[in-house]
Amino acid sequence: MSSYHQPVMAKTCLDMLQLKAGGIYVDATLGGAGHALAMYEAEPGIKLYAFDRDAEAIAEATQRLADYDPILIQANFRDLRTSLAYNKVKGIDGILFDLGVSSHQIDNAERGFSFDKDATLDMRMNREQELSALQVVNESSTGELRHIFREYGEEHAAGRIARAIENARATKAIATTNDLTAIIESVVGVGSKESLKTKVRIFQALRIFVNDELAALSFALTDAINLLNPGGRIVVMSYHSLEDRIVKNIFKLEATDCVCPPAIINCICDHKSKLKIITKRPLMAGSEEISSNVRSRSAKLRVAEKKKGEQCYEES
Ligand SMILES: C[S@@+](CC[C@H](N)C(=O)[O-])C[C@H]1O[C@@H](n2cnc3c(N)ncnc32)[C@H](O)[C@@H]1O
């Protein structure tokens, strides 16, 4: 078992992907390559294209997958379509998204993702990216901060925490995770369950904003669905209610024929369903897995299948 990241619901992911020899698959979120390795062990005859925006993940996976011949791509999965086109891939037989951050990213203090490890505020998945949490916390207006905490953290003390940040940085820049934690605690107190939840929500909201995670997900899901060959499957594991809502809504939209408003009697949208939804409700990890891997507790796994007779993207 790798200490980099323990893959969540690996068997269910494999069952759902229905790998076949010679098929072309994508791991959109390679991380420590736990799922990718499980895919190769289940079906060594696959062709795998794997993405991660984090150079450390690509380096780890290069070692772990040394016995196989994956194409590892350091890129945002938002650019899935163009990156695959660059590799002359026109259609895929399955794709896996295991969203969020890896244990390695959270546990590595210097990445600045975690409120219980003191470090410079950072939170960039791709460390070549310019925008970091340091900039967001010190340079965003109070209104912008309130919006980030409310929108991405669903935090009810968003306004008070944004104002506390504004007051604190008027005298001294907020440099570290500990600085930010102290400001949050000055608003919601120390030691209670609610204070802990607020810290989780504020740090998560900043991470989602810094990495523009929700927009990337929407773009990539739509492109992935278009790229799927008939019968190909898309498997998405999310750990945050906003992500799961995006997955659910995009699957629902792409599994629907007409999407005209109810007042329109004769369809004018010409929308045709491309997907069959395989999981009416999200699948969750079992109690045994949750007790051995706490990160699996919030996982929600949704699966859909490209309808037969649907083509993937035509190259222009
Ligand atoms: C939960 S981990 C994946 C763990 C992996 N399934 C395993 O078994 O080791 C999520 C990974 O996705 C990457 N990631 C998140 N959003 C991304 C994006 N938009 N584009 C590319 N990689 C992304 C993160 O850097 C992280 O390494």
Short mmCIF file of C-alpha atoms and ligand atoms in Angstrom, two decimals:
data_model
loop_
_atom_site.label_atom_id
_atom_site.label_comp_id
_atom_site.label_asym_id
_atom_site.label_seq_id
_atom_site.Cartn_x
_atom_site.Cartn_y
_atom_site.Cartn_z
CA MET A 1 0.00 0.00 0.00
CA SER A 2 1.41 3.40 -1.01
CA SER A 3 1.84 6.06 1.69
CA TYR A 4 1.23 8.70 -1.01
CA HIS A 5 -2.52 8.03 -1.20
CA GLN A 6 -4.80 5.09 -0.50
CA PRO A 7 -7.27 4.75 -3.41
CA VAL A 8 -10.94 5.02 -2.44
CA MET A 9 -13.57 2.46 -3.54
CA ALA A 10 -11.03 0.93 -5.93
CA LYS A 11 -12.96 -2.31 -6.51
CA THR A 12 -16.21 -0.48 -7.24
CA CYS A 13 -14.39 1.83 -9.68
CA LEU A 14 -12.98 -1.20 -11.51
CA ASP A 15 -16.34 -3.00 -11.58
CA MET A 16 -17.97 0.11 -12.98
CA LEU A 17 -15.32 0.85 -15.61
CA GLN A 18 -15.71 -2.62 -17.18
CA LEU A 19 -12.18 -2.54 -18.61
CA LYS A 20 -11.52 -4.49 -21.76
CA ALA A 21 -8.20 -5.46 -23.36
CA GLY A 22 -7.19 -3.01 -26.09
CA GLY A 23 -9.54 -0.32 -24.72
CA ILE A 24 -8.46 3.30 -24.30
CA TYR A 25 -8.97 4.67 -20.78
CA VAL A 26 -8.31 7.92 -18.96
CA ASP A 27 -7.44 8.48 -15.32
CA ALA A 28 -8.18 12.21 -15.05
CA THR A 29 -6.79 12.48 -11.49
CA LEU A 30 -3.73 10.26 -11.27
CA GLY A 31 -2.53 11.24 -7.75
CA GLY A 32 -0.41 8.40 -6.35
CA ALA A 33 -1.58 6.11 -9.20
CA GLY A 34 -3.50 3.79 -6.85
CA HIS A 35 -6.49 3.53 -9.18
CA ALA A 36 -4.27 3.48 -12.28
CA LEU A 37 -2.25 0.56 -10.89
CA ALA A 38 -5.45 -1.30 -9.97
CA MET A 39 -6.68 -0.79 -13.54
CA TYR A 40 -3.48 -2.26 -15.02
CA GLU A 41 -3.52 -5.18 -12.55
CA ALA A 42 -7.14 -5.96 -13.51
CA GLU A 43 -6.54 -5.64 -17.26
CA PRO A 44 -2.91 -5.23 -18.37
CA GLY A 45 -3.96 -4.89 -22.02
CA ILE A 46 -5.44 -1.38 -21.65
CA LYS A 47 -4.03 1.84 -23.09
CA LEU A 48 -4.06 4.45 -20.30
CA TYR A 49 -3.79 8.22 -20.53
CA ALA A 50 -3.44 9.77 -17.08
CA PHE A 51 -3.62 13.40 -16.00
CA ASP A 52 -2.54 15.33 -12.95
CA ARG A 53 -1.75 19.01 -12.63
CA ASP A 54 0.70 18.32 -9.80
CA ALA A 55 4.32 17.49 -10.81
CA GLU A 56 4.78 15.47 -7.58
CA ALA A 57 1.92 13.15 -8.57
CA ILE A 58 3.42 12.61 -12.03
CA ALA A 59 6.81 11.80 -10.45
CA GLU A 60 5.26 9.31 -8.00
CA ALA A 61 3.17 7.66 -10.71
CA THR A 62 6.14 7.38 -13.07
CA GLN A 63 7.78 5.11 -10.47
CA ARG A 64 4.68 3.17 -9.47
CA LEU A 65 3.64 2.43 -13.05
CA ALA A 66 7.17 1.62 -14.28
CA ASP A 67 6.10 -1.89 -15.36
CA TYR A 68 3.42 -0.52 -17.68
CA ASP A 69 3.35 1.99 -20.52
CA PRO A 70 0.90 4.76 -19.58
CA ILE A 71 0.97 8.21 -21.16
CA LEU A 72 1.32 10.53 -18.16
CA ILE A 73 0.28 14.11 -18.79
CA GLN A 74 0.96 16.97 -16.37
CA ALA A 75 -2.05 19.12 -17.18
CA ASN A 76 -5.35 20.33 -15.85
CA PHE A 77 -8.13 17.89 -16.79
CA ARG A 78 -9.97 20.98 -17.96
CA ASP A 79 -7.76 20.59 -21.07
CA LEU A 80 -8.68 16.92 -21.49
CA ARG A 81 -10.05 17.32 -24.99
CA THR A 82 -7.09 19.23 -26.45
CA SER A 83 -4.50 17.10 -24.63
CA LEU A 84 -6.06 13.89 -25.97
CA ALA A 85 -6.38 15.37 -29.47
CA TYR A 86 -2.68 16.26 -29.28
CA ASN A 87 -2.05 12.56 -28.55
CA LYS A 88 -4.28 11.65 -31.52
CA VAL A 89 -6.96 10.11 -29.30
CA LYS A 90 -10.40 10.53 -30.87
CA GLY A 91 -12.50 8.38 -28.55
CA ILE A 92 -12.15 6.71 -25.16
CA ASP A 93 -13.71 3.60 -23.62
CA GLY A 94 -13.83 4.85 -20.06
CA ILE A 95 -12.73 7.64 -17.76
CA LEU A 96 -12.26 7.97 -14.01
CA PHE A 97 -12.33 11.19 -11.98
CA ASP A 98 -11.30 10.91 -8.31
CA LEU A 99 -11.69 14.55 -7.36
CA GLY A 100 -10.06 16.82 -4.79
CA VAL A 101 -6.64 16.51 -3.25
CA SER A 102 -4.51 13.48 -2.41
CA SER A 103 -3.39 12.51 1.09
CA HIS A 104 0.15 13.41 0.02
CA GLN A 105 -0.89 16.97 -0.83
CA ILE A 106 -2.72 17.40 2.49
CA ASP A 107 -0.10 15.67 4.63
CA ASN A 108 2.84 17.53 3.09
CA ALA A 109 2.87 20.58 5.38
CA GLU A 110 4.70 22.86 2.99
CA ARG A 111 1.85 22.69 0.44
CA GLY A 112 -0.26 24.78 2.82
CA PHE A 113 -3.53 22.86 2.32
CA SER A 114 -4.09 21.93 5.94
CA PHE A 115 -5.05 24.07 8.93
CA ASP A 116 -3.41 21.69 11.38
CA LYS A 117 0.05 22.02 9.81
CA ASP A 118 1.76 25.40 9.93
CA ALA A 119 3.07 26.52 6.55
CA THR A 120 2.99 29.41 4.11
CA LEU A 121 -0.54 29.78 2.73
CA ASP A 122 -0.29 28.13 -0.68
CA MET A 123 -2.87 25.45 -1.72
CA ARG A 124 -1.84 25.35 -5.41
CA MET A 125 -2.20 21.87 -6.91
CA ASN A 126 0.09 23.03 -9.71
CA ARG A 127 2.95 24.87 -8.08
CA GLU A 128 3.77 26.69 -11.31
CA GLN A 129 0.42 28.46 -11.11
CA GLU A 130 0.64 32.12 -10.10
CA LEU A 131 -2.45 32.47 -7.89
CA SER A 132 -2.02 31.04 -4.39
CA ALA A 133 -4.04 31.22 -1.17
CA LEU A 134 -1.56 33.83 0.09
CA GLN A 135 -2.66 36.26 -2.61
CA VAL A 136 -6.34 35.47 -2.26
CA VAL A 137 -6.36 36.03 1.51
CA ASN A 138 -4.24 39.21 1.41
CA GLU A 139 -5.45 40.87 -1.78
CA SER A 140 -9.15 39.99 -2.24
CA SER A 141 -11.72 42.53 -1.10
CA THR A 142 -13.87 41.71 1.92
CA GLY A 143 -16.82 41.15 -0.43
CA GLU A 144 -14.82 38.72 -2.57
CA LEU A 145 -13.69 36.77 0.49
CA ARG A 146 -17.25 36.62 1.81
CA HIS A 147 -18.38 35.31 -1.60
CA ILE A 148 -15.64 32.63 -1.68
CA PHE A 149 -16.45 31.40 1.84
CA ARG A 150 -20.19 31.40 1.21
CA GLU A 151 -20.15 30.02 -2.33
CA TYR A 152 -17.51 27.31 -2.01
CA GLY A 153 -17.59 26.64 1.74
CA GLU A 154 -21.33 27.17 2.37
CA GLU A 155 -20.07 28.86 5.57
CA HIS A 156 -22.65 30.85 7.54
CA ALA A 157 -19.99 32.97 9.33
CA ALA A 158 -18.53 33.97 5.92
CA GLY A 159 -19.09 37.72 6.38
CA ARG A 160 -17.67 37.86 9.91
CA ILE A 161 -14.59 35.87 8.93
CA ALA A 162 -14.01 38.05 5.85
CA ARG A 163 -14.18 41.18 8.02
CA ALA A 164 -11.81 39.66 10.61
CA ILE A 165 -9.33 38.96 7.80
CA GLU A 166 -9.64 42.55 6.60
CA ASN A 167 -8.94 43.87 10.12
CA ALA A 168 -6.01 41.53 10.72
CA ARG A 169 -4.21 42.27 7.45
CA ALA A 170 -4.51 46.04 8.02
CA THR A 171 -1.66 45.73 10.53
CA LYS A 172 0.28 42.68 9.26
CA ALA A 173 0.11 40.40 6.20
CA ILE A 174 -1.51 36.99 6.78
CA ALA A 175 1.39 34.74 5.88
CA THR A 176 0.73 31.26 7.21
CA THR A 177 -1.97 28.65 7.76
CA ASN A 178 -1.59 29.30 11.51
CA ASP A 179 -2.24 33.04 10.98
CA LEU A 180 -5.47 32.24 9.12
CA THR A 181 -6.52 29.61 11.66
CA ALA A 182 -6.07 32.12 14.50
CA ILE A 183 -8.30 34.64 12.68
CA ILE A 184 -11.03 32.03 12.11
CA GLU A 185 -10.81 31.02 15.78
CA SER A 186 -11.09 34.67 16.84
CA VAL A 187 -14.55 34.61 15.21
CA VAL A 188 -15.90 31.12 15.96
CA GLY A 189 -13.91 30.16 19.06
CA VAL A 190 -11.50 27.33 19.79
CA GLY A 191 -12.09 23.66 20.55
CA SER A 192 -15.78 23.19 19.64
CA LYS A 193 -17.03 20.87 16.88
CA GLU A 194 -18.48 23.88 15.07
CA SER A 195 -15.15 25.73 15.14
CA LEU A 196 -13.45 22.67 13.63
CA LYS A 197 -16.10 22.45 10.90
CA THR A 198 -15.69 26.14 10.10
CA LYS A 199 -11.93 25.74 9.69
CA VAL A 200 -12.51 22.77 7.35
CA ARG A 201 -15.03 24.77 5.30
CA ILE A 202 -12.89 27.93 5.03
CA PHE A 203 -9.74 26.04 4.01
CA GLN A 204 -11.71 23.92 1.53
CA ALA A 205 -13.37 27.01 0.04
CA LEU A 206 -10.00 28.70 -0.49
CA ARG A 207 -8.58 25.55 -2.09
CA ILE A 208 -11.53 25.24 -4.48
CA PHE A 209 -11.19 28.91 -5.45
CA VAL A 210 -7.39 28.92 -5.83
CA ASN A 211 -7.53 25.87 -8.12
CA ASP A 212 -10.74 26.89 -9.91
CA GLU A 213 -11.94 23.35 -9.27
CA LEU A 214 -15.64 23.63 -10.08
CA ALA A 215 -15.25 25.29 -13.48
CA ALA A 216 -12.60 22.73 -14.47
CA LEU A 217 -14.96 19.92 -13.46
CA SER A 218 -17.89 21.25 -15.52
CA PHE A 219 -15.74 21.68 -18.63
CA ALA A 220 -14.06 18.29 -18.29
CA LEU A 221 -17.27 16.32 -17.65
CA THR A 222 -18.90 17.70 -20.79
CA ASP A 223 -15.82 16.96 -22.90
CA ALA A 224 -15.40 13.50 -21.37
CA ILE A 225 -19.01 12.57 -22.18
CA ASN A 226 -18.51 13.69 -25.77
CA LEU A 227 -15.26 11.74 -26.05
CA LEU A 228 -16.73 8.46 -24.79
CA ASN A 229 -17.23 5.72 -27.34
CA PRO A 230 -20.65 4.00 -27.36
CA GLY A 231 -20.89 1.77 -24.27
CA GLY A 232 -17.97 3.65 -22.62
CA ARG A 233 -18.36 4.65 -18.99
CA ILE A 234 -17.65 7.75 -16.95
CA VAL A 235 -17.00 7.17 -13.25
CA VAL A 236 -16.78 10.20 -10.96
CA MET A 237 -15.95 10.21 -7.26
CA SER A 238 -16.51 13.48 -5.41
CA TYR A 239 -15.96 14.52 -1.81
CA HIS A 240 -17.84 17.80 -1.68
CA SER A 241 -21.55 18.51 -2.10
CA LEU A 242 -20.96 21.21 -4.73
CA GLU A 243 -18.91 18.82 -6.87
CA ASP A 244 -21.48 16.06 -6.52
CA ARG A 245 -24.26 18.48 -7.55
CA ILE A 246 -22.34 19.39 -10.71
CA VAL A 247 -21.83 15.71 -11.59
CA LYS A 248 -25.48 14.87 -10.90
CA ASN A 249 -26.79 17.80 -12.96
CA ILE A 250 -24.51 17.24 -15.96
CA PHE A 251 -25.33 13.51 -16.01
CA LYS A 252 -29.04 14.33 -15.77
CA LEU A 253 -28.84 16.90 -18.57
CA GLU A 254 -26.95 14.52 -20.85
CA ALA A 255 -29.40 11.70 -20.11
CA THR A 256 -32.37 13.85 -21.17
CA ASP A 257 -33.77 14.30 -24.66
CA CYS A 258 -35.69 17.58 -24.84
CA VAL A 259 -34.57 20.32 -22.42
CA CYS A 260 -37.06 22.99 -23.59
CA PRO A 261 -38.89 24.92 -20.83
CA PRO A 262 -42.22 23.24 -19.91
CA ALA A 263 -44.21 26.02 -21.65
CA ILE A 264 -42.81 24.95 -25.04
CA ILE A 265 -45.11 22.25 -26.40
CA ASN A 266 -43.20 21.32 -29.56
CA CYS A 267 -39.50 20.83 -28.92
CA ILE A 268 -37.22 23.49 -30.39
CA CYS A 269 -33.99 22.57 -28.57
CA ASP A 270 -33.17 19.40 -30.50
CA HIS A 271 -31.24 18.15 -27.48
CA LYS A 272 -30.67 14.39 -27.64
CA SER A 273 -29.67 12.26 -24.67
CA LYS A 274 -26.18 10.79 -24.87
CA LEU A 275 -26.02 8.96 -21.55
CA LYS A 276 -27.66 6.20 -19.59
CA ILE A 277 -27.30 6.82 -15.85
CA ILE A 278 -26.03 3.65 -14.15
CA THR A 279 -26.20 4.85 -10.53
CA LYS A 280 -29.59 6.40 -9.71
CA ARG A 281 -28.15 7.32 -6.31
CA PRO A 282 -24.45 7.80 -5.57
CA LEU A 283 -22.55 4.75 -4.33
CA MET A 284 -20.71 5.14 -1.00
CA ALA A 285 -17.85 3.31 0.67
CA GLY A 286 -18.72 0.47 3.05
CA SER A 287 -18.14 0.65 6.81
CA GLU A 288 -15.05 -1.57 6.60
CA GLU A 289 -13.34 0.76 4.11
CA ILE A 290 -14.39 3.84 6.09
CA SER A 291 -12.82 2.41 9.25
CA SER A 292 -9.51 1.75 7.47
CA ASN A 293 -9.47 4.87 5.29
CA VAL A 294 -11.19 7.89 6.79
CA ARG A 295 -10.98 9.82 3.50
CA SER A 296 -13.49 7.41 1.94
CA ARG A 297 -16.20 8.59 4.40
CA SER A 298 -17.43 11.45 2.22
CA ALA A 299 -16.92 9.81 -1.19
CA LYS A 300 -19.88 9.75 -3.58
CA LEU A 301 -19.47 7.75 -6.74
CA ARG A 302 -21.65 8.29 -9.81
CA VAL A 303 -21.50 6.36 -13.07
CA ALA A 304 -23.02 6.87 -16.50
CA GLU A 305 -22.65 5.06 -19.82
CA LYS A 306 -22.55 6.47 -23.34
CA LYS A 307 -25.60 5.32 -25.24
CA LYS A 308 -25.09 3.02 -28.18
CA GLY A 309 -25.32 4.79 -31.50
CA GLU A 310 -23.77 7.95 -30.01
CA GLN A 311 -20.55 9.07 -31.62
CA CYS A 312 -17.61 10.62 -29.84
CA TYR A 313 -16.21 13.94 -31.06
CA GLU A 314 -15.55 14.14 -34.77
CA GLU A 315 -12.14 15.67 -35.40
CA SER A 316 -12.48 18.77 -37.56
C1 LIG B 1 -7.91 12.26 -4.74
S1 LIG B 1 -6.42 12.45 -5.62
C2 LIG B 1 -6.41 11.08 -6.72
C3 LIG B 1 -5.83 9.84 -6.10
C4 LIG B 1 -5.67 8.69 -7.07
N1 LIG B 1 -6.93 8.25 -7.59
C5 LIG B 1 -4.94 7.54 -6.41
O1 LIG B 1 -5.51 6.43 -6.34
O2 LIG B 1 -3.82 7.72 -5.95
C6 LIG B 1 -6.80 13.74 -6.71
C7 LIG B 1 -5.65 14.15 -7.64
O3 LIG B 1 -6.22 14.89 -8.71
C8 LIG B 1 -5.43 15.99 -9.02
N2 LIG B 1 -6.33 16.99 -9.58
C9 LIG B 1 -7.36 17.62 -8.97
N3 LIG B 1 -7.95 18.47 -9.82
C10 LIG B 1 -7.29 18.35 -11.01
C11 LIG B 1 -7.45 18.96 -12.28
N4 LIG B 1 -8.39 19.89 -12.51
N5 LIG B 1 -6.63 18.57 -13.28
C12 LIG B 1 -5.67 17.64 -13.06
N6 LIG B 1 -5.46 17.04 -11.87
C13 LIG B 1 -6.27 17.40 -10.86
C14 LIG B 1 -4.80 16.40 -7.70
O4 LIG B 1 -3.58 17.09 -7.94
C15 LIG B 1 -4.60 15.05 -7.01
O5 LIG B 1 -3.31 14.54 -7.24
#
